[in-house]
Tab-separated table of C-alpha atoms in Angstrom:
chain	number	residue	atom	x	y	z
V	851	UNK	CA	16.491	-3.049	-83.487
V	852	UNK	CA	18.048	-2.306	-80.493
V	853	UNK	CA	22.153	-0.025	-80.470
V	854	UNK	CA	24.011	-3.203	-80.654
V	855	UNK	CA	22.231	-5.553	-82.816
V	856	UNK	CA	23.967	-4.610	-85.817
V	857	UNK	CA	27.160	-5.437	-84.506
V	858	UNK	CA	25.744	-8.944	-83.609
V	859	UNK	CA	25.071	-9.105	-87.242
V	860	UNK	CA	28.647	-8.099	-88.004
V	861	UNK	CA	30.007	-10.743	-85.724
V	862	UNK	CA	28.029	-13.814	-87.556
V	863	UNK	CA	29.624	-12.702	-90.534
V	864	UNK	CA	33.355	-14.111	-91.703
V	865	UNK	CA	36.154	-11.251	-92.120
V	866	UNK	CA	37.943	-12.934	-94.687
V	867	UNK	CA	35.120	-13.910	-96.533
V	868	UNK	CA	32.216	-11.303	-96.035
V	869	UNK	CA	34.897	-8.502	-95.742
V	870	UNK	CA	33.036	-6.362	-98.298
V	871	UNK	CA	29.191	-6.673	-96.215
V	872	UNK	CA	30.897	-6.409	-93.021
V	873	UNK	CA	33.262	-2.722	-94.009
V	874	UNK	CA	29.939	-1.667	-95.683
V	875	UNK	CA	27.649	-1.818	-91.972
V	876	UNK	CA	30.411	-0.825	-90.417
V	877	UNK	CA	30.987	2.430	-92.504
V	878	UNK	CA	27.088	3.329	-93.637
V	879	UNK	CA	25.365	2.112	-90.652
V	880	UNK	CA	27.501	2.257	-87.477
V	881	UNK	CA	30.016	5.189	-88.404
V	882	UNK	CA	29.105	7.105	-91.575
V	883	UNK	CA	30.116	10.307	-89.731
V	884	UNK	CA	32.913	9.185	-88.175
V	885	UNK	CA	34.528	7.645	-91.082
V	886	UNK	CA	34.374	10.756	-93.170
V	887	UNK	CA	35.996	12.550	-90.317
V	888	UNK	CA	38.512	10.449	-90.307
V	889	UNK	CA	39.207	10.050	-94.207
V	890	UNK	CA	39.671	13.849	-93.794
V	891	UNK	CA	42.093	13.132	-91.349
V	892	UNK	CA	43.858	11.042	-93.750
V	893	UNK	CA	44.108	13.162	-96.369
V	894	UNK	CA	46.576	15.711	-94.212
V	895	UNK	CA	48.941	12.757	-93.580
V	896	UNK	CA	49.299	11.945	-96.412
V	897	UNK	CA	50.186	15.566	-97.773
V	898	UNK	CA	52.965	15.327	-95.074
V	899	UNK	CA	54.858	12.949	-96.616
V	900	UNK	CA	56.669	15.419	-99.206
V	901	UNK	CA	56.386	13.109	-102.268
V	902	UNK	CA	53.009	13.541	-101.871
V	903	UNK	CA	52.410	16.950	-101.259
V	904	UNK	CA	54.726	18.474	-103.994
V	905	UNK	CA	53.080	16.202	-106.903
V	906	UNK	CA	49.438	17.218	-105.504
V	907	UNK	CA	50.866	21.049	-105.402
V	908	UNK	CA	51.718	20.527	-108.863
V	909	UNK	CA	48.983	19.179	-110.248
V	910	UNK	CA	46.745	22.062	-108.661
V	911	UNK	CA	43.839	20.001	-108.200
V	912	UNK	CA	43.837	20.388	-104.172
V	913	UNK	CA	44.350	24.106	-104.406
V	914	UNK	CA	42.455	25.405	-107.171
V	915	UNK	CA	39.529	22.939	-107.668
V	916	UNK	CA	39.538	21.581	-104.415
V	917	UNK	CA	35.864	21.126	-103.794
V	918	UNK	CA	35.704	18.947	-107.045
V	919	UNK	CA	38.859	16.964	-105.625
V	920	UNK	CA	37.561	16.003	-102.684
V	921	UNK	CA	34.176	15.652	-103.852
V	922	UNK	CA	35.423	13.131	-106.782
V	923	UNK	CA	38.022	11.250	-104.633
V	924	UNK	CA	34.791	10.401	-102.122
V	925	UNK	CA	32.635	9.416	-104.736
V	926	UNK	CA	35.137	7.317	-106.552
V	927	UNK	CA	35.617	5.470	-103.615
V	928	UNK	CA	32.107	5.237	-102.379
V	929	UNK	CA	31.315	3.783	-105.849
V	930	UNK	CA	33.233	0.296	-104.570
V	931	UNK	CA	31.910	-0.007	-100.943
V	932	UNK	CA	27.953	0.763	-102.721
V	933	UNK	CA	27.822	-1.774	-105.804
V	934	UNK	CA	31.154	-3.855	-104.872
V	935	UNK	CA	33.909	-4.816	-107.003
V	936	UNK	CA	31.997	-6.735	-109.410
V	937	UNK	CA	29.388	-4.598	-110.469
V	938	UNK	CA	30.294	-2.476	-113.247
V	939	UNK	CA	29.592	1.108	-111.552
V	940	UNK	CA	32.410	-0.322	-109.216
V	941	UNK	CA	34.840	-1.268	-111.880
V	942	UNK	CA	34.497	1.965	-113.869
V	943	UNK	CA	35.501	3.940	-110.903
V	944	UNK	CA	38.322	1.653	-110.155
V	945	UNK	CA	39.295	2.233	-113.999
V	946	UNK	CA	38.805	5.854	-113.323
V	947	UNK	CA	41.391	6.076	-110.523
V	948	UNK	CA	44.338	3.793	-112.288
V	949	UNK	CA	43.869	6.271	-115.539
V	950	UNK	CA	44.502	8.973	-113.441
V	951	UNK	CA	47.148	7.594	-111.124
V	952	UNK	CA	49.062	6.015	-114.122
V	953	UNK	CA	49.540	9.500	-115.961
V	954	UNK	CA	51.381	10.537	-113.040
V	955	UNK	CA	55.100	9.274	-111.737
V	956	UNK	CA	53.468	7.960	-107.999
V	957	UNK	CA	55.783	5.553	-106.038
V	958	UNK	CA	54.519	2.099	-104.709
V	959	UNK	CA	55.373	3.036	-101.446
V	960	UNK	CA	52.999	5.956	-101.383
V	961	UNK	CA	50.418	4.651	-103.575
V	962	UNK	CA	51.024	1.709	-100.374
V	963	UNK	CA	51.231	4.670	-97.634
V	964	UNK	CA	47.661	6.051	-98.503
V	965	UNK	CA	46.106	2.451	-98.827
V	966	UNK	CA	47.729	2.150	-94.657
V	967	UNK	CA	45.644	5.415	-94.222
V	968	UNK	CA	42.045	3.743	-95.133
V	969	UNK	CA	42.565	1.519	-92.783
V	970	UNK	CA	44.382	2.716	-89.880
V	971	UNK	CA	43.030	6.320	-89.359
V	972	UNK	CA	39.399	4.846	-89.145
V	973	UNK	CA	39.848	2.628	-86.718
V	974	UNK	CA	42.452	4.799	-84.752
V	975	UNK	CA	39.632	7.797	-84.553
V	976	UNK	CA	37.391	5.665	-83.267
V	977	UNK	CA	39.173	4.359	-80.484
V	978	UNK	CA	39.254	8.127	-79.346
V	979	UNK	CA	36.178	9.832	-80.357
V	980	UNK	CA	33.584	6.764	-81.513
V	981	UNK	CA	30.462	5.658	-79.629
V	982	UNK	CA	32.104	2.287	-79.859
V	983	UNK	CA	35.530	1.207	-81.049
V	984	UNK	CA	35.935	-1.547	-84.110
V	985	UNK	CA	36.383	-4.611	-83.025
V	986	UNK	CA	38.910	-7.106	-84.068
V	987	UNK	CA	36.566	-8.673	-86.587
V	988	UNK	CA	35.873	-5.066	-88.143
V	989	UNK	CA	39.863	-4.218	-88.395
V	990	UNK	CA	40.055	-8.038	-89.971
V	991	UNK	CA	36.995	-7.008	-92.402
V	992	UNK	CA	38.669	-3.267	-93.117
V	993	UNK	CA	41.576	-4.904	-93.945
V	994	UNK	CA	40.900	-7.669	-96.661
V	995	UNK	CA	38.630	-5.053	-97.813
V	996	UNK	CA	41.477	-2.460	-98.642
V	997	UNK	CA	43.968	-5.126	-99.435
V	998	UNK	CA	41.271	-6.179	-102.189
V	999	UNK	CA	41.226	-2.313	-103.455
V	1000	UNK	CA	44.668	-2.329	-103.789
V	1001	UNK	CA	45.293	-5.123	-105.912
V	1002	UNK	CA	43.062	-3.926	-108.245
V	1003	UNK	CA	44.949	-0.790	-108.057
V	1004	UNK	CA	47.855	-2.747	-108.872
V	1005	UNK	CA	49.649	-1.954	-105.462
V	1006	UNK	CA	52.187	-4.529	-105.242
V	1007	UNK	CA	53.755	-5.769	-101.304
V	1008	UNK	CA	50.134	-4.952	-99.880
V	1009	UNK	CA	50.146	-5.583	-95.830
V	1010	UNK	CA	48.355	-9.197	-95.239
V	1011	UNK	CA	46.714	-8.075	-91.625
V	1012	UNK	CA	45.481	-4.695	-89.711
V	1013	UNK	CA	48.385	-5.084	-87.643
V	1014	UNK	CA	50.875	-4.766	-90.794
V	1015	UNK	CA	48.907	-1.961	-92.415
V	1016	UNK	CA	49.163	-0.532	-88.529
V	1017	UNK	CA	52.885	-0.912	-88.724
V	1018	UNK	CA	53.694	0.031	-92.266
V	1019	UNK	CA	51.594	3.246	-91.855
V	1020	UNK	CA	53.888	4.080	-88.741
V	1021	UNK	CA	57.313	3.104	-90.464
V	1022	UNK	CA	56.860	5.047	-93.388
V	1023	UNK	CA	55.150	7.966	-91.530
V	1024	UNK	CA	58.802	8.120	-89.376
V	1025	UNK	CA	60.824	8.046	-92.315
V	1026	UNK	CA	59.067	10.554	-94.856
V	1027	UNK	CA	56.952	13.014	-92.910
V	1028	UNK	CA	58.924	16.388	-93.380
V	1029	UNK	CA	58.315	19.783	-94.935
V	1030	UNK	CA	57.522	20.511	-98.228
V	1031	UNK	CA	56.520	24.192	-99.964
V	1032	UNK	CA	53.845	21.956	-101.789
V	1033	UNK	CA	52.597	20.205	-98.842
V	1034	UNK	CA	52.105	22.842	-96.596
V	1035	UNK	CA	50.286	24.934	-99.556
V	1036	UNK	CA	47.806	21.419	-100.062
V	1037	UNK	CA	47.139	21.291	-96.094
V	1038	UNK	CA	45.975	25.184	-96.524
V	1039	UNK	CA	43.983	24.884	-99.053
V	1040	UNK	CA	42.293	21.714	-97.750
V	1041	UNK	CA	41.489	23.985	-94.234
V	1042	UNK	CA	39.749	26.840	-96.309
V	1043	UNK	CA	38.137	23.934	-98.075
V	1044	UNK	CA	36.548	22.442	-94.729
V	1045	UNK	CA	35.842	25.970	-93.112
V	1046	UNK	CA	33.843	26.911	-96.698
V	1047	UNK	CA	31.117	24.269	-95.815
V	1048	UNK	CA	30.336	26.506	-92.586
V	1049	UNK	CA	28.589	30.316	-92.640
V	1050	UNK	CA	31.372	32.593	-93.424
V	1051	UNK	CA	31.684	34.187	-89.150
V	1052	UNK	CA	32.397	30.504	-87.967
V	1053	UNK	CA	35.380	30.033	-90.617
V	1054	UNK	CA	38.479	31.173	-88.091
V	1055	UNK	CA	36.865	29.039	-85.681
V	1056	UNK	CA	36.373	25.712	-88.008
V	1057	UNK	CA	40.273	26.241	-89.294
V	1058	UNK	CA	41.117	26.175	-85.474
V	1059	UNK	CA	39.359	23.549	-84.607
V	1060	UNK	CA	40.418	21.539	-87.734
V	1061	UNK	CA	44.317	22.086	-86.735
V	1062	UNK	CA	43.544	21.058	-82.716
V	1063	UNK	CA	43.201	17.462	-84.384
V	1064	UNK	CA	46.528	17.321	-85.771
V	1065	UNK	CA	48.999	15.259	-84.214
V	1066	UNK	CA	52.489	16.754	-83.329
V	1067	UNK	CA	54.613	14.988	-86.246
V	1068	UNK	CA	51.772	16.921	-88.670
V	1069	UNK	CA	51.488	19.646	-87.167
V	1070	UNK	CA	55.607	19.971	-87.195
V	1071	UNK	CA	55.748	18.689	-90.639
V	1072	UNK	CA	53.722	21.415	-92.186
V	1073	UNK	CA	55.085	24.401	-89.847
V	1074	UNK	CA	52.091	25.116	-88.131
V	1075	UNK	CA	51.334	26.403	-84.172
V	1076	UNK	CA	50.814	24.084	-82.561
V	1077	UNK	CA	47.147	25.111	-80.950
V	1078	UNK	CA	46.620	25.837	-77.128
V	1079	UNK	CA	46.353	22.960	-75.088
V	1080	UNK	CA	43.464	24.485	-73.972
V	1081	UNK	CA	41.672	24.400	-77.651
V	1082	UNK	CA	42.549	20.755	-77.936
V	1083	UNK	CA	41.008	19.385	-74.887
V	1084	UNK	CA	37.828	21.638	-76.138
V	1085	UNK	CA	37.498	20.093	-79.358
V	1086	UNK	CA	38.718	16.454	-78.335
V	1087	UNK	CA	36.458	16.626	-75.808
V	1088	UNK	CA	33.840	17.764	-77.811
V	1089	UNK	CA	34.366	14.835	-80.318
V	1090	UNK	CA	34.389	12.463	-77.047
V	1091	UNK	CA	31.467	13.905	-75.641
V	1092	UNK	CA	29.648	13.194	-79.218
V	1093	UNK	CA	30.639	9.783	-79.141
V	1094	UNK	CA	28.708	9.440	-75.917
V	1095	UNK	CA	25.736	10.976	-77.182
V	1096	UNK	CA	25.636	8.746	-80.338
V	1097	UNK	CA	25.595	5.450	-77.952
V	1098	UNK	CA	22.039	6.755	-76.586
V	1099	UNK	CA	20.533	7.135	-79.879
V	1100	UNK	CA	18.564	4.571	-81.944
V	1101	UNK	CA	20.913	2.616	-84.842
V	1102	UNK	CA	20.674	3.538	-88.040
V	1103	UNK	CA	17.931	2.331	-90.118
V	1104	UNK	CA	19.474	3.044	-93.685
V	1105	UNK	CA	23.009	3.162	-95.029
V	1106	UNK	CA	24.665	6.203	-95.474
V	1107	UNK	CA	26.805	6.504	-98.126
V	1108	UNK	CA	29.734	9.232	-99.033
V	1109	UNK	CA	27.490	10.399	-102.385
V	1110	UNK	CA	24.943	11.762	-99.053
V	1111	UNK	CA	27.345	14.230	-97.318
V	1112	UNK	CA	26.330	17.475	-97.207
V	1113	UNK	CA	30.217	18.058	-97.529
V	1114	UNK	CA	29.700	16.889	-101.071
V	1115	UNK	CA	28.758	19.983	-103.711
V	1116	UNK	CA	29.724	19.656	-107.111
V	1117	UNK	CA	27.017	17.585	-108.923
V	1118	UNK	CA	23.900	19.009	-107.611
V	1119	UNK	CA	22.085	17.641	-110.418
V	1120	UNK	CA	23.838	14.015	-110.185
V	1121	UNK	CA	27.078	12.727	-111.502
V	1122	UNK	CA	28.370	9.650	-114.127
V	1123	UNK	CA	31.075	7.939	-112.233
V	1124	UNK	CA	32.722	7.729	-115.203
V	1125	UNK	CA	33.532	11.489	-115.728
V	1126	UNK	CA	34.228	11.809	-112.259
V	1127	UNK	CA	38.156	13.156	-111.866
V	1128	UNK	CA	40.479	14.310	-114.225
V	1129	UNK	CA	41.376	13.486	-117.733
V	1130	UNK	CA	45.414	14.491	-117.820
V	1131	UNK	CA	47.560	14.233	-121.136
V	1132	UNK	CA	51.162	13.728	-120.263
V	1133	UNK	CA	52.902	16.774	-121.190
V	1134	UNK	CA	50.286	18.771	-121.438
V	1135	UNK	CA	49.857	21.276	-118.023
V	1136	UNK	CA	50.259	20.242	-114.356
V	1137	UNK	CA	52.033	17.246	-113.771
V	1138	UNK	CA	51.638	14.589	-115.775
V	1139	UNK	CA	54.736	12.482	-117.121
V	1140	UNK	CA	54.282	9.275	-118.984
V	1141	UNK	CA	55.993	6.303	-117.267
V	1142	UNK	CA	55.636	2.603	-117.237
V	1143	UNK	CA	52.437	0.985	-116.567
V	1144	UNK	CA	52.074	-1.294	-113.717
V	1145	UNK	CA	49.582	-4.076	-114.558
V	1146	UNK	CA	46.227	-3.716	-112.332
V	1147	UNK	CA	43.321	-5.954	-111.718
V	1148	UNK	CA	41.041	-3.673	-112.817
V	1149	UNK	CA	42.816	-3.813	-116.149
V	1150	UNK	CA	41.946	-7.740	-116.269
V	1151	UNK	CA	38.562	-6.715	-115.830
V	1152	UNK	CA	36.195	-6.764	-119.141
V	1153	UNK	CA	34.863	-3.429	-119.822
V	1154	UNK	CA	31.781	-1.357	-117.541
């Protein structure tokens, strides 16, 4: 198989109705690294949009378990691009994330904000720092792929193209980035997260490097220095330079999925999706407030 063969294969496919086999070469064959990078990314803008950050503060799941968070948010997800959304491991996780998202008061626009982040921060990384960017096709596939997801999350006024999730993501990101205590305590913790999967010298170093990738509107939104413009053309540069690198090397053979990051550490000895994530009782510690249900498409599912 030669570097661009698998693309070819992409190509022959229809976006809008092979959406799930094209987002699933796409992430675990051509980008598996590069997606995860940028899902990271994500994660920051979202905590800039104060909403978001203060319930997430609350809840103290991103700053005193944060390895589980992250580990159980990536394996959640990674449960629906593996199996798809009819297998049962699929629908259990989907069940998983509207329990826990329904025992807290969460916004449609935000629950619609961090759907615009799957799909835009992806592809937007790889125009920058990819061995290839994703083509139109790919952006097509990403987002009926997402817009599925969120109708089974019961996200209601989902964006119908790439372009609208593109546009949507910018709008709200305009109107709501700004400074919260909460945010700005989430972003922290998130950094000493990512520098704790390094030896302990290089953590100053991976906490740099980490904040060179923030844009200006998040790096002003959470208070932070903005780093030299000497340290961002080093680390940009070094992502570029990767992306280079990656072009001269063989494809893939075998998917890689999110369960297979090193990054991942909590279940050493495996995991049932099914206990993945928390288990809140409204009233009962952190954040949790009963309010009405929205119905979900998950919930029309028969049971895993």
């Amino acid at each position: 198989m030669q570097r661009y063969d698998r693309l070819r294969e992409i190509l022959r496919l229809d976006p809008d109705k092979d959406f799930l086999a094209i987002y699933r070469l796409t992430a675990t064959y051509e980008f598996p690294w590069d997606f995860t990078r940028a899902l990271e990314l994500a994660l920051f803008r979202t905590y800039a949009v104060p909403s978001i950050g203060a319930l997430l503060a609350e809840t103290a799941e991103f700053t005193e378990r944060a390895q589980k968070r992250y580990d159980d948010t990536a394996l959640l997800l990674d449960a629906v691009v593996e199996h798809g959304f009819e297998s049962d491991t699929a629908r259990t996780a989907i069940r998983r994330v509207n329990q826990m998202h329904r025992s807290y008061d969460i916004s449609d626009d935000d629950m619609r904000y961090v759907l615009c982040t799957f799909v835009v921060i992806p592809a937007r990384w790889l125009d920058v720092y990819g061995w290839r960017p994703l083509t139109h096709h790919e952006r097509r596939a990403c987002a009926n792929y997402y817009a599925t997801l969120g109708r089974h999350l019961g996200i209601t006024d989902i964006p119908g193209t790439y372009e609208e999730f593109e546009t949507t993501l910018d709008a709200y990101e305009e109107a709501h980035f700004g400074w919260d205590e909460g945010g700005r305590a989430v972003a922290d913790s998130t950094l000493d997260l990512m520098a704790s999967w390094y030896p302990a010298p290089l953590a100053p170093a991976v906490r740099r490097a980490s904040l060179a990738l923030l844009d200006e509107p998040l790096l002003s939104a959470f208070r932070y220095e903005t780093p030299g413009p000497g340290l961002q053309r080093l680390v940009r540069g070094a992502l570029r330079l990767r992306g280079r690198a990656v072009r001269l090397l063989p494809p893939r053979t075998a998917p890689h999925y999110a369960r297979q990051n090193p990054e991942i550490k909590g279940y050493p000895d495996g995991y049932d999706v099914g206990e993945l994530g928390t288990f809140p009782v409204p009233g009962a510690g952190g954040c949790p407030v009963p309010h009405p249900r929205r119905p979900t498409g998950a919930e029309a599912q028969p049971p895993a």
